[in-house]
mmCIF file of C-alpha atoms in Angstrom:
data_model
loop_
_atom_site.group_PDB
_atom_site.id
_atom_site.type_symbol
_atom_site.label_atom_id
_atom_site.label_comp_id
_atom_site.label_asym_id
_atom_site.label_seq_id
_atom_site.Cartn_x
_atom_site.Cartn_y
_atom_site.Cartn_z
ATOM 1 C CA MET A 1 -17.933 4.656 22.614
ATOM 2 C CA GLY A 2 -16.744 1.686 22.039
ATOM 3 C CA SER A 3 -13.095 0.591 20.201
ATOM 4 C CA THR A 4 -12.060 -2.094 17.821
ATOM 5 C CA VAL A 5 -10.233 -4.510 19.307
ATOM 6 C CA SER A 6 -7.766 -6.564 16.785
ATOM 7 C CA THR A 7 -7.325 -9.804 17.774
ATOM 8 C CA GLY A 8 -4.889 -11.145 15.198
ATOM 9 C CA LYS A 9 -3.183 -9.626 11.403
ATOM 10 C CA GLN A 10 -2.926 -11.914 8.253
ATOM 11 C CA VAL A 11 -0.765 -10.924 5.078
ATOM 12 C CA ALA A 12 -1.317 -12.358 1.788
ATOM 13 C CA ALA A 13 0.890 -12.001 -1.315
ATOM 14 C CA PHE A 14 1.134 -12.875 -5.240
ATOM 15 C CA LYS A 15 2.869 -12.129 -7.978
ATOM 16 C CA ALA A 16 0.663 -10.456 -10.781
ATOM 17 C CA THR A 17 0.997 -11.376 -14.135
ATOM 18 C CA SER A 18 2.375 -7.295 -14.556
ATOM 19 C CA GLY A 19 5.527 -8.880 -12.241
ATOM 20 C CA LYS A 20 4.745 -6.076 -9.424
ATOM 21 C CA VAL A 21 3.925 -8.039 -5.809
ATOM 22 C CA MET A 22 1.093 -7.349 -4.333
ATOM 23 C CA TYR A 23 -0.441 -7.732 -0.911
ATOM 24 C CA VAL A 24 -4.022 -8.096 0.543
ATOM 25 C CA LEU A 25 -4.308 -7.757 4.201
ATOM 26 C CA PHE A 26 -6.507 -9.836 6.663
ATOM 27 C CA GLU A 27 -7.394 -8.696 9.864
ATOM 28 C CA GLU A 28 -9.588 -10.246 12.748
ATOM 29 C CA THR A 29 -11.429 -7.885 15.051
ATOM 30 C CA TYR A 30 -14.220 -7.649 16.480
ATOM 31 C CA GLU A 31 -16.018 -4.558 18.436
ATOM 32 C CA SER A 32 -16.069 -3.678 21.933
ATOM 33 C CA ASN A 33 -19.781 -2.653 22.013
ATOM 34 C CA CYS A 34 -21.101 -5.360 20.329
ATOM 35 C CA TYR A 35 -22.320 -8.748 21.700
ATOM 36 C CA PRO A 36 -21.659 -10.803 20.830
ATOM 37 C CA ARG A 37 -18.227 -10.408 21.105
ATOM 38 C CA THR A 38 -17.262 -12.492 18.443
ATOM 39 C CA PRO A 39 -14.114 -12.071 16.328
ATOM 40 C CA ARG A 40 -14.322 -12.351 12.353
ATOM 41 C CA TRP A 41 -11.558 -12.861 9.668
ATOM 42 C CA SER A 42 -12.123 -9.492 6.740
ATOM 43 C CA SER A 43 -9.999 -8.269 3.438
ATOM 44 C CA TYR A 44 -9.571 -4.907 4.210
ATOM 45 C CA MET A 45 -7.183 -3.748 1.088
ATOM 46 C CA ILE A 46 -4.807 -5.236 -1.845
ATOM 47 C CA GLY A 47 -2.063 -3.109 -3.035
ATOM 48 C CA GLU A 48 1.197 -2.409 -2.955
ATOM 49 C CA LEU A 49 4.204 -1.733 -1.043
ATOM 50 C CA PRO A 50 3.381 2.172 -0.790
ATOM 51 C CA ALA A 51 -0.473 1.424 -0.306
ATOM 52 C CA VAL A 52 -0.111 -1.277 2.153
ATOM 53 C CA MET A 53 2.379 0.839 4.554
ATOM 54 C CA ARG A 54 -0.369 3.736 3.970
ATOM 55 C CA HIS A 55 -3.352 1.891 5.551
ATOM 56 C CA ILE A 56 -1.364 -0.026 7.801
ATOM 57 C CA PHE A 57 -0.132 3.484 9.463
ATOM 58 C CA ARG A 58 -3.299 5.377 8.934
ATOM 59 C CA ALA A 59 -5.127 1.747 11.228
ATOM 60 C CA ALA A 60 -2.108 2.112 13.703
ATOM 61 C CA SER A 61 -2.939 6.552 14.496
ATOM 62 C CA SER A 62 -6.018 5.002 15.959
ATOM 63 C CA CYS A 63 -4.211 3.412 19.155
ATOM 64 C CA GLU A 64 -2.685 6.096 20.711
ATOM 65 C CA GLY A 65 -6.052 7.805 21.471
ATOM 66 C CA GLY A 66 -7.686 3.965 22.479
ATOM 67 C CA MET A 67 -9.968 3.362 19.625
ATOM 68 C CA LEU A 68 -8.321 1.223 18.160
ATOM 69 C CA LYS A 69 -7.412 -2.166 21.341
ATOM 70 C CA GLY A 70 -5.389 -5.468 21.157
ATOM 71 C CA ALA A 71 -6.395 -8.649 22.056
ATOM 72 C CA GLY A 72 -8.690 -8.917 25.190
ATOM 73 C CA GLY A 73 -9.197 -5.090 24.907
ATOM 74 C CA ARG A 74 -5.753 -4.313 26.139
ATOM 75 C CA ASP A 75 -4.277 -1.174 25.010
ATOM 76 C CA ILE A 76 -1.433 -1.184 22.410
ATOM 77 C CA THR A 77 0.842 2.016 21.283
ATOM 78 C CA PRO A 78 1.013 2.376 17.904
ATOM 79 C CA GLU A 79 4.924 1.028 17.570
ATOM 80 C CA GLY A 80 3.578 -2.270 18.796
ATOM 81 C CA TYR A 81 0.199 -2.050 16.472
ATOM 82 C CA LEU A 82 3.240 -1.570 13.187
ATOM 83 C CA GLN A 83 5.087 -4.071 14.451
ATOM 84 C CA GLY A 84 2.820 -7.216 14.251
ATOM 85 C CA TRP A 85 1.577 -5.933 10.701
ATOM 86 C CA PHE A 86 5.753 -5.761 9.669
ATOM 87 C CA LYS A 87 6.436 -9.511 11.238
ATOM 88 C CA GLU A 88 3.693 -10.826 9.052
ATOM 89 C CA LEU A 89 4.572 -8.620 5.905
ATOM 90 C CA GLU A 90 8.233 -10.477 6.282
ATOM 91 C CA ASN A 91 6.765 -13.924 5.436
ATOM 92 C CA PRO A 92 4.151 -13.630 4.046
ATOM 93 C CA VAL A 93 1.241 -16.630 3.323
ATOM 94 C CA GLU A 94 0.703 -16.490 -0.670
ATOM 95 C CA ILE A 95 -2.744 -16.294 -2.120
ATOM 96 C CA ALA A 96 -3.655 -18.746 -4.652
ATOM 97 C CA ASP A 97 -5.396 -16.782 -8.399
ATOM 98 C CA ARG A 98 -8.922 -16.185 -8.020
ATOM 99 C CA LYS A 99 -11.946 -14.615 -10.007
ATOM 100 C CA PHE A 100 -14.379 -12.269 -9.202
ATOM 101 C CA GLU A 101 -17.543 -10.547 -11.015
ATOM 102 C CA LEU A 102 -17.579 -7.154 -10.078
ATOM 103 C CA TYR A 103 -21.143 -5.135 -10.940
ATOM 104 C CA ALA A 104 -22.510 -1.958 -9.700
ATOM 105 C CA VAL A 105 -25.729 -2.432 -7.978
ATOM 106 C CA ASN A 106 -28.073 -0.181 -4.857
ATOM 107 C CA ASN A 107 -26.786 -2.833 -2.344
ATOM 108 C CA TYR A 108 -24.695 -1.803 0.490
ATOM 109 C CA MET A 109 -21.959 -4.882 0.113
ATOM 110 C CA ALA A 110 -21.966 -4.834 -3.410
ATOM 111 C CA PRO A 111 -18.946 -5.727 -5.068
ATOM 112 C CA ILE A 112 -19.473 -1.668 -6.116
ATOM 113 C CA PRO A 113 -22.571 -0.105 -4.607
ATOM 114 C CA THR A 114 -23.970 2.578 -7.550
ATOM 115 C CA GLU A 115 -23.867 5.341 -4.717
ATOM 116 C CA ASN A 116 -19.919 5.308 -5.070
ATOM 117 C CA PHE A 117 -19.620 4.580 -8.028
ATOM 118 C CA ALA A 118 -18.708 7.588 -9.729
ATOM 119 C CA TRP A 119 -15.523 7.851 -7.084
ATOM 120 C CA ALA A 120 -14.685 3.425 -8.802
ATOM 121 C CA LYS A 121 -14.986 4.800 -12.417
ATOM 122 C CA ALA A 122 -12.360 7.133 -11.832
ATOM 123 C CA ALA A 123 -9.946 5.007 -10.055
ATOM 124 C CA MET A 124 -10.702 2.824 -13.233
ATOM 125 C CA VAL A 125 -9.948 5.335 -15.541
ATOM 126 C CA ASN A 126 -6.716 5.905 -14.009
ATOM 127 C CA VAL A 127 -5.683 3.002 -14.358
ATOM 128 C CA GLY A 128 -6.489 2.688 -18.018
ATOM 129 C CA ARG A 129 -9.682 0.767 -17.619
ATOM 130 C CA GLU A 130 -12.153 3.232 -18.733
ATOM 131 C CA ALA A 131 -14.135 0.876 -21.048
ATOM 132 C CA ASP A 132 -14.412 -1.718 -18.439
ATOM 133 C CA ALA A 133 -15.753 1.175 -16.316
ATOM 134 C CA VAL A 134 -18.627 1.931 -18.746
ATOM 135 C CA LYS A 135 -19.299 -1.631 -18.775
ATOM 136 C CA LEU A 136 -20.322 -1.776 -15.325
ATOM 137 C CA GLU A 137 -21.530 1.917 -15.416
ATOM 138 C CA ASN A 138 -24.345 0.156 -18.608
ATOM 139 C CA GLY A 139 -25.215 -2.425 -15.598
ATOM 140 C CA GLU A 140 -22.654 -4.962 -17.631
ATOM 141 C CA HIS A 141 -21.045 -7.346 -15.458
ATOM 142 C CA LEU A 142 -17.264 -8.007 -15.433
ATOM 143 C CA ILE A 143 -15.342 -11.246 -14.775
ATOM 144 C CA VAL A 144 -11.386 -10.294 -13.297
ATOM 145 C CA SER A 145 -8.967 -12.825 -12.193
ATOM 146 C CA LEU A 146 -6.571 -11.853 -8.855
ATOM 147 C CA TYR A 147 -3.121 -12.029 -11.089
ATOM 148 C CA ASP A 148 -4.024 -10.723 -14.367
ATOM 149 C CA ASP A 149 -6.392 -7.626 -12.841
ATOM 150 C CA ALA A 150 -4.114 -6.760 -10.070
ATOM 151 C CA GLU A 151 -3.758 -2.857 -11.008
ATOM 152 C CA LEU A 152 -7.206 -2.801 -11.529
ATOM 153 C CA LEU A 153 -8.886 -4.682 -7.722
ATOM 154 C CA ALA A 154 -6.121 -2.212 -6.197
ATOM 155 C CA ALA A 155 -7.269 0.812 -7.658
ATOM 156 C CA ILE A 156 -11.074 0.068 -6.695
ATOM 157 C CA TYR A 157 -10.375 -2.171 -3.138
ATOM 158 C CA ASP A 158 -7.846 0.779 -1.127
ATOM 159 C CA GLY A 159 -9.083 0.098 2.247
ATOM 160 C CA ILE A 160 -10.128 3.677 2.374
ATOM 161 C CA HIS A 161 -13.389 4.071 -0.471
ATOM 162 C CA PHE A 162 -14.162 0.230 -0.605
ATOM 163 C CA GLY A 163 -12.644 -3.047 1.400
ATOM 164 C CA ALA A 164 -11.426 -6.199 -0.289
ATOM 165 C CA SER A 165 -13.905 -7.943 1.748
ATOM 166 C CA ARG A 166 -16.472 -6.402 -0.796
ATOM 167 C CA ILE A 167 -15.301 -9.418 -3.538
ATOM 168 C CA ILE A 168 -12.957 -11.754 -1.347
ATOM 169 C CA LYS A 169 -15.768 -13.160 1.003
ATOM 170 C CA SER A 170 -13.958 -16.469 2.451
ATOM 171 C CA VAL A 171 -10.475 -16.011 4.135
ATOM 172 C CA SER A 172 -10.150 -19.269 5.796
ATOM 173 C CA GLN A 173 -8.181 -20.648 2.581
ATOM 174 C CA VAL A 174 -6.047 -17.855 2.472
ATOM 175 C CA LEU A 175 -5.215 -18.330 6.589
ATOM 176 C CA TYR A 176 -3.943 -21.776 5.498
ATOM 177 C CA ALA A 177 -1.715 -21.286 2.493
ATOM 178 C CA PRO A 178 2.147 -21.913 2.783
ATOM 179 C CA ARG A 179 4.691 -19.510 3.310
ATOM 180 C CA ASN A 180 6.597 -17.526 0.906
ATOM 181 C CA PRO A 181 9.017 -15.255 2.734
ATOM 182 C CA ASN A 182 10.165 -14.823 -1.203
ATOM 183 C CA LEU A 183 7.163 -12.241 -1.896
ATOM 184 C CA GLY A 184 7.852 -10.300 1.362
ATOM 185 C CA TYR A 185 9.147 -7.547 3.246
ATOM 186 C CA LYS A 186 11.830 -7.832 5.409
ATOM 187 C CA PRO A 187 14.434 -4.016 4.450
ATOM 188 C CA ALA A 188 17.292 -2.973 5.759
ATOM 189 C CA LYS A 189 17.720 -0.440 8.848
ATOM 190 C CA SER A 190 18.637 3.175 8.634
ATOM 191 C CA LYS A 191 20.759 3.651 11.175
ATOM 192 C CA VAL A 192 20.862 7.551 11.362
ATOM 193 C CA VAL A 193 17.775 9.726 10.435
ATOM 194 C CA SER A 194 17.535 13.136 10.707
ATOM 195 C CA MET A 195 14.320 15.091 10.721
ATOM 196 C CA ASP A 196 12.256 18.723 12.095
ATOM 197 C CA THR A 197 10.788 17.580 15.284
ATOM 198 C CA PRO A 198 8.614 20.207 16.153
ATOM 199 C CA ARG A 199 8.079 22.128 19.868
ATOM 200 C CA PHE A 200 4.810 21.842 21.823
ATOM 201 C CA MET A 201 2.965 24.691 23.842
ATOM 202 C CA ARG A 202 0.845 23.258 26.574
ATOM 203 C CA VAL A 203 -2.236 25.535 27.172
ATOM 204 C CA ARG A 204 -2.276 25.073 30.595
ATOM 205 C CA GLU A 205 -0.402 22.594 33.232
ATOM 206 C CA GLY A 206 -2.593 19.091 33.819
ATOM 207 C CA HIS A 207 -4.140 20.166 30.275
ATOM 208 C CA TYR A 208 -4.141 17.442 27.044
ATOM 209 C CA HIS A 209 -4.518 20.504 25.121
ATOM 210 C CA TYR A 210 -1.400 21.405 23.110
ATOM 211 C CA ALA A 211 -0.159 23.791 20.016
ATOM 212 C CA THR A 212 1.839 23.900 17.347
ATOM 213 C CA GLN A 213 3.536 26.326 14.962
ATOM 214 C CA ASP A 214 2.348 25.839 11.101
ATOM 215 C CA ALA A 215 3.630 26.772 7.910
ATOM 216 C CA ASN A 216 2.602 30.697 8.904
ATOM 217 C CA GLY A 217 4.231 30.833 12.215
ATOM 218 C CA ASP A 218 0.671 30.569 13.422
ATOM 219 C CA TRP A 219 0.242 28.644 16.898
ATOM 220 C CA ARG A 220 -3.087 26.088 16.416
ATOM 221 C CA GLY A 221 -4.108 24.060 18.946
ATOM 222 C CA ASP A 222 -5.690 20.997 19.430
ATOM 223 C CA ALA A 223 -5.824 17.519 22.122
ATOM 224 C CA SER A 224 -2.265 15.598 22.495
ATOM 225 C CA HIS A 225 -3.657 12.440 20.810
ATOM 226 C CA CYS A 226 -5.263 14.267 17.683
ATOM 227 C CA PHE A 227 -1.848 15.504 16.850
ATOM 228 C CA MET A 228 0.068 12.128 17.268
ATOM 229 C CA ASN A 229 -3.258 10.682 15.247
ATOM 230 C CA SER A 230 -2.394 12.962 12.190
ATOM 231 C CA PHE A 231 1.475 12.372 12.849
ATOM 232 C CA ILE A 232 1.423 8.101 12.400
ATOM 233 C CA THR A 233 -1.010 8.431 9.815
ATOM 234 C CA ASN A 234 1.439 10.679 7.672
ATOM 235 C CA LEU A 235 4.192 9.031 8.846
ATOM 236 C CA TRP A 236 3.968 5.970 5.951
ATOM 237 C CA LYS A 237 6.168 7.791 3.009
ATOM 238 C CA SER A 238 8.907 8.619 5.300
ATOM 239 C CA GLU A 239 8.676 5.094 6.760
ATOM 240 C CA LEU A 240 8.942 3.866 2.999
ATOM 241 C CA ALA A 241 12.040 6.350 2.687
ATOM 242 C CA GLU A 242 13.949 5.576 5.739
ATOM 243 C CA PRO A 243 13.054 2.259 6.983
ATOM 244 C CA LEU A 244 12.098 0.246 10.556
ATOM 245 C CA THR A 245 12.725 4.104 11.974
ATOM 246 C CA TYR A 246 9.309 4.497 13.107
ATOM 247 C CA ARG A 247 10.188 3.503 16.191
ATOM 248 C CA GLY A 248 12.520 6.153 17.128
ATOM 249 C CA LYS A 249 10.186 8.915 14.721
ATOM 250 C CA ILE A 250 7.178 8.406 17.198
ATOM 251 C CA LYS A 251 8.683 8.104 20.583
ATOM 252 C CA ALA A 252 10.626 11.858 19.651
ATOM 253 C CA TYR A 253 7.223 13.066 18.609
ATOM 254 C CA ARG A 254 5.645 11.678 21.389
ATOM 255 C CA ASP A 255 8.878 13.204 23.589
ATOM 256 C CA ALA A 256 8.513 16.592 22.317
ATOM 257 C CA ILE A 257 4.852 16.496 23.205
ATOM 258 C CA LYS A 258 5.218 15.153 26.561
ATOM 259 C CA ASN A 259 7.882 18.002 27.719
ATOM 260 C CA ALA A 260 6.338 20.925 25.837
ATOM 261 C CA GLN A 261 6.335 24.088 27.771
ATOM 262 C CA VAL A 262 3.017 25.410 29.322
ATOM 263 C CA MET A 263 2.417 28.611 27.771
ATOM 264 C CA PRO A 264 2.191 32.223 28.792
ATOM 265 C CA SER A 265 -0.028 33.681 31.918
ATOM 266 C CA ASN A 266 -1.213 36.442 29.292
ATOM 267 C CA THR A 267 -1.914 34.185 26.072
ATOM 268 C CA LYS A 268 -4.878 34.648 24.322
ATOM 269 C CA LEU A 269 -6.710 32.712 22.025
ATOM 270 C CA VAL A 270 -7.473 35.099 18.533
ATOM 271 C CA ILE A 271 -10.630 33.943 16.764
ATOM 272 C CA ASP A 272 -10.720 35.051 13.067
ATOM 273 C CA THR A 273 -14.114 35.829 12.650
ATOM 274 C CA LYS A 274 -14.160 35.343 8.403
ATOM 275 C CA ALA A 275 -13.228 32.074 8.854
ATOM 276 C CA VAL A 276 -16.187 30.284 10.919
ATOM 277 C CA THR A 277 -18.338 29.125 8.450
ATOM 278 C CA ASP A 278 -20.492 26.582 9.834
ATOM 279 C CA ARG A 279 -22.938 26.471 12.222
ATOM 280 C CA TYR A 280 -21.848 24.067 14.814
ATOM 281 C CA HIS A 281 -18.518 25.874 14.865
ATOM 282 C CA GLN A 282 -20.150 29.520 15.047
ATOM 283 C CA GLU A 283 -22.283 27.860 18.518
ATOM 284 C CA SER A 284 -19.268 27.045 19.839
ATOM 285 C CA VAL A 285 -17.412 30.467 19.473
ATOM 286 C CA ASP A 286 -21.183 31.948 20.672
ATOM 287 C CA TRP A 287 -20.364 30.145 23.992
ATOM 288 C CA VAL A 288 -16.752 30.885 24.411
ATOM 289 C CA LEU A 289 -17.954 35.026 24.365
ATOM 290 C CA ALA A 290 -21.333 34.045 26.120
ATOM 291 C CA ASN A 291 -18.548 32.765 29.285
ATOM 292 C CA ASN A 292 -15.219 34.879 28.627
ATOM 293 C CA PRO A 293 -13.259 38.093 29.075
ATOM 294 C CA HIS A 294 -13.056 39.171 25.415
ATOM 295 C CA THR A 295 -11.925 42.057 23.282
ATOM 296 C CA LYS A 296 -12.601 42.711 19.678
ATOM 297 C CA HIS A 297 -9.859 43.705 17.023
ATOM 298 C CA GLY A 298 -11.695 44.393 13.064
ATOM 299 C CA ASP A 299 -12.366 40.740 12.558
ATOM 300 C CA GLU A 300 -10.711 39.464 15.012
ATOM 301 C CA ILE A 301 -12.072 38.048 18.835
ATOM 302 C CA HIS A 302 -8.961 38.190 22.010
ATOM 303 C CA VAL A 303 -10.213 35.393 24.469
ATOM 304 C CA GLU A 304 -8.711 35.790 27.195
ATOM 305 C CA LEU A 305 -7.852 32.148 28.775
ATOM 306 C CA PRO A 306 -9.840 30.600 31.414
ATOM 307 C CA THR A 307 -8.445 28.622 34.468
ATOM 308 C CA ASP A 308 -11.788 27.172 34.604
ATOM 309 C CA TYR A 309 -11.178 23.777 33.565
ATOM 310 C CA THR A 310 -14.534 23.245 31.435
ATOM 311 C CA ALA A 311 -14.371 26.902 30.167
ATOM 312 C CA LEU A 312 -10.569 26.287 29.104
ATOM 313 C CA TYR A 313 -12.099 22.931 27.254
ATOM 314 C CA ARG A 314 -14.739 25.053 25.645
ATOM 315 C CA VAL A 315 -12.220 27.363 24.522
ATOM 316 C CA ALA A 316 -9.019 24.541 23.614
ATOM 317 C CA THR A 317 -11.071 23.047 21.381
ATOM 318 C CA LEU A 318 -12.296 25.413 18.757
ATOM 319 C CA ASN A 319 -11.084 24.914 15.379
ATOM 320 C CA GLU A 320 -7.631 25.075 14.402
ATOM 321 C CA LYS A 321 -8.975 26.949 10.852
ATOM 322 C CA PHE A 322 -10.287 29.767 13.141
ATOM 323 C CA ALA A 323 -8.195 29.923 16.181
ATOM 324 C CA ARG A 324 -5.041 30.786 17.347
ATOM 325 C CA TYR A 325 -2.949 31.281 19.982
ATOM 326 C CA VAL A 326 -0.748 34.659 20.559
ATOM 327 C CA PHE A 327 1.619 35.124 23.641
ATOM 328 C CA THR A 328 4.459 37.453 24.463
ATOM 329 C CA GLY A 329 7.870 36.393 25.027
ATOM 330 C CA ASN A 330 10.118 34.147 22.834
ATOM 331 C CA ALA A 331 8.671 31.595 21.245
ATOM 332 C CA PRO A 332 10.517 27.781 21.072
ATOM 333 C CA ALA A 333 11.506 27.210 17.420
ATOM 334 C CA GLN A 334 11.787 24.074 15.611
ATOM 335 C CA GLN A 335 15.250 21.825 16.036
ATOM 336 C CA LEU A 336 16.498 19.266 13.632
ATOM 337 C CA ASP A 337 16.787 16.609 15.847
ATOM 338 C CA LEU A 338 19.181 13.348 14.583
ATOM 339 C CA LEU A 339 17.765 10.604 15.536
ATOM 340 C CA ALA A 340 19.984 7.251 16.192
ATOM 341 C CA CYS A 341 17.136 4.242 15.278
#
C-alpha cells in the first residue's frame, strides 16, 4: 500500500469583494507507489479560515497511520505537519484576482462533473446562487471572478467534495507572488486549556487495539491510529476556539492511549446481532463465531477473547457499531485534565 508524500506547502490569500479574507491552499505531493515519483503542485481548496482549519486537520490525521509522509518518504507527526501549515498561514502570498469558466459536463476533471452536480447545486443554493445553479444545470457556462464570487467558489471547491485544481490549473504565478502578512493568521497562543481526555483500555498486552467509552458508557474498540485519526480530524473547532493548543491536546490523547490499562482476562466481546446490517460484517461475525467459544443470550452473542494473536485480531476488528467489550471490575472513568499549553 502506498502513501502520499508531501514535499511542499503554500498558502495564498486575498480579500474578497465582500471584505472577507479568503485562502487557497496549495500542496506539492507525489504518490509513493507511482513512478516516476515526480512531485506536483495542486490547489486543494478555497475558503475562509474555518474551512482551512477543517482541511489541514483532516489531512494531518493521515500522518498517524503512515498514509501521509514527509519529503523523502520519512515519517512525520500530525503536529509537525500542522506546524508547517500554520507557518504558511502566518505569511501567505497574495493571489491576484482571476476569472474562471464554470460548466457541468460528463468529465472527471471538469469544473463540475455532471455525476456530482446535485451536490454542487445544493452548495450553490446554500450561498444564494440558485439562479446560477439553474444556468449550469441547463448546460450554460458561467464566468466568475475569484474576488467577486469568492463565497460561491468556496462553497463548491471545499477540498472535500471538489478540489480547487479543477479550476486553478497553473500554480507557478502563485508560488512566486509577493507575501502579505496582513492577510495572514497569527493568533495569540492560549495559555491554559481544560479538556476531557478519555481513558482507554488495551485489549491485550502488546496488542494495538483499544477500547474507550462511548456516550452511552459502552466500551467500543478500534486500532490506536484510528482513534487518533478521528480525534485529530475533529480537533479543528477546538483549535479555532483555543489557538495553538493542538500540540498539547494531541499529546494528551496519545498518552492516554499509550498508558492504557490492559483489559481483565475475563473480558468478553458482546455482539448485537440486530445491528449487523451488511454481508461483509456478517461474514466477519461468522468467522469469529466459528473459531471462538461463545454463548448466545437473545439477540446478543458473548465471545471469549482468544489468546491467539490472529484470532484476537479478527475479534478486535469487529465493527464498533455492533460489538462492545464487557468486563468485570472498576472501569476507569473519564478524567478532566488541565493542560498547560
